mmCIF file of C-alpha atoms in Angstrom:
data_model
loop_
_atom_site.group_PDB
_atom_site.id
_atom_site.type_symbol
_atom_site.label_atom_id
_atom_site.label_comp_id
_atom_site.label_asym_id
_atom_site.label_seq_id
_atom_site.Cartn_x
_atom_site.Cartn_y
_atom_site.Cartn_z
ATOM 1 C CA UNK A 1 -42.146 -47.621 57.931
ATOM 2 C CA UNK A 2 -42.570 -51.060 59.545
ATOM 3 C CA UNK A 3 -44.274 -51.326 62.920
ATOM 4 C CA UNK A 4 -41.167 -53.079 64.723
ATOM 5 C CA UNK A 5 -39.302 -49.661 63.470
ATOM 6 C CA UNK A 6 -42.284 -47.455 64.218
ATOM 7 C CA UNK A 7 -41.924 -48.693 67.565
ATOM 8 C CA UNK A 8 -38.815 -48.026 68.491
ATOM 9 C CA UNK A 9 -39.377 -44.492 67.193
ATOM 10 C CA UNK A 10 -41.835 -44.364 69.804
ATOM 11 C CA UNK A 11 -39.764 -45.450 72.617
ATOM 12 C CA UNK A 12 -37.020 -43.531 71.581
ATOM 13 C CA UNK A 13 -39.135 -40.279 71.872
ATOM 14 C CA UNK A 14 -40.324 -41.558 75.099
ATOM 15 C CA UNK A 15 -37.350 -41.825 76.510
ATOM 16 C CA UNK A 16 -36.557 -39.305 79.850
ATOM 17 C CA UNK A 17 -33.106 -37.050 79.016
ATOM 18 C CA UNK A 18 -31.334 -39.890 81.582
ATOM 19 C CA UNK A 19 -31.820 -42.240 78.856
ATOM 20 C CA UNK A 20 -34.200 -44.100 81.542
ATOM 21 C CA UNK A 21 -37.482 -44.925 80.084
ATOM 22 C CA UNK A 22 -40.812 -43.805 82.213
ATOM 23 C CA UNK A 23 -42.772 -46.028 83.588
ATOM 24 C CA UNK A 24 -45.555 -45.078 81.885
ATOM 25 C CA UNK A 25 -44.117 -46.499 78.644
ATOM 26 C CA UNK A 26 -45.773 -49.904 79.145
ATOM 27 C CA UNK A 27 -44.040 -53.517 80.682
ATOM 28 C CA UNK A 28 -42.698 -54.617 77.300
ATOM 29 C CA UNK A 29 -39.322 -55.317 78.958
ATOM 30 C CA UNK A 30 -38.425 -58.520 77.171
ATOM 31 C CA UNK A 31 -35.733 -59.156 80.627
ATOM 32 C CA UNK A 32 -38.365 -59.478 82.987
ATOM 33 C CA UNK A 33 -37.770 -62.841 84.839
ATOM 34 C CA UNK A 34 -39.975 -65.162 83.754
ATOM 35 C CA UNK A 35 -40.409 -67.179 87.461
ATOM 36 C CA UNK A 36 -41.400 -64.171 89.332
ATOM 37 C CA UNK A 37 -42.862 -62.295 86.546
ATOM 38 C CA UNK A 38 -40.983 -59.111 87.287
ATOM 39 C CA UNK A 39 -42.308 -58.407 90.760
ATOM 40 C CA UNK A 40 -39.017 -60.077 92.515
ATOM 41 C CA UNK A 41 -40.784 -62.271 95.053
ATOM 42 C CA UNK A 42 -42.147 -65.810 94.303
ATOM 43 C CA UNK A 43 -44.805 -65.174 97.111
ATOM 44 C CA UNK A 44 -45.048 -62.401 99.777
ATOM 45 C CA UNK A 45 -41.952 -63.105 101.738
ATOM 46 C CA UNK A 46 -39.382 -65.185 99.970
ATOM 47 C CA UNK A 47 -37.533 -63.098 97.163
ATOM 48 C CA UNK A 48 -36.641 -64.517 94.135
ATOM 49 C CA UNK A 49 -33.934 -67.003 93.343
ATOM 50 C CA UNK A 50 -33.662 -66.622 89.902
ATOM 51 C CA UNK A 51 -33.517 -62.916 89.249
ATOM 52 C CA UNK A 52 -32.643 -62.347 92.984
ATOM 53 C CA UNK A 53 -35.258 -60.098 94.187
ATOM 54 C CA UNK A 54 -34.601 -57.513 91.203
ATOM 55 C CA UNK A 55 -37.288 -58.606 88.929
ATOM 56 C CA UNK A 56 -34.890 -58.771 85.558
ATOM 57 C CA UNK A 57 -32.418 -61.363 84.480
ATOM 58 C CA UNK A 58 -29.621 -60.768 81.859
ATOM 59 C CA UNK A 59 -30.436 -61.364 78.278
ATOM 60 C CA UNK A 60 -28.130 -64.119 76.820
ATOM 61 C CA UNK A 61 -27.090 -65.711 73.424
ATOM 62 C CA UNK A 62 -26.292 -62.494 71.552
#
């Protein structure tokens, strides 16, 4: 089995009955916004423009 397959195996099983994955299962979210890193504020009191304030941004060019 490949290790990109493996994986997903492994998230799959991971995965809470909600379909939600823990957050124990590591920050490999590849829709993390890159100018705030995830957090949602560019410094301690101004949130975010780009992902605005939620820490993701939508994938596009699928």
């Amino acid at each position: 089995m490949s290790e990109e397959r493996q994986q997903g195996e492994e998230r799959r099983e991971a995965q809470e009955p909600g379909g939600e994955t823990p957050a124990s299962a590591g920050q490999d979210n590849k829709n993390v916004c890159p100018e705030c890193g995830g957090s949602g504020k560019v410094d301690p009191e101004t949130t975010c423009p780009n992902c605005g304030g939620t820490g993701k941004v939508e994938a596009v060019g699928y």
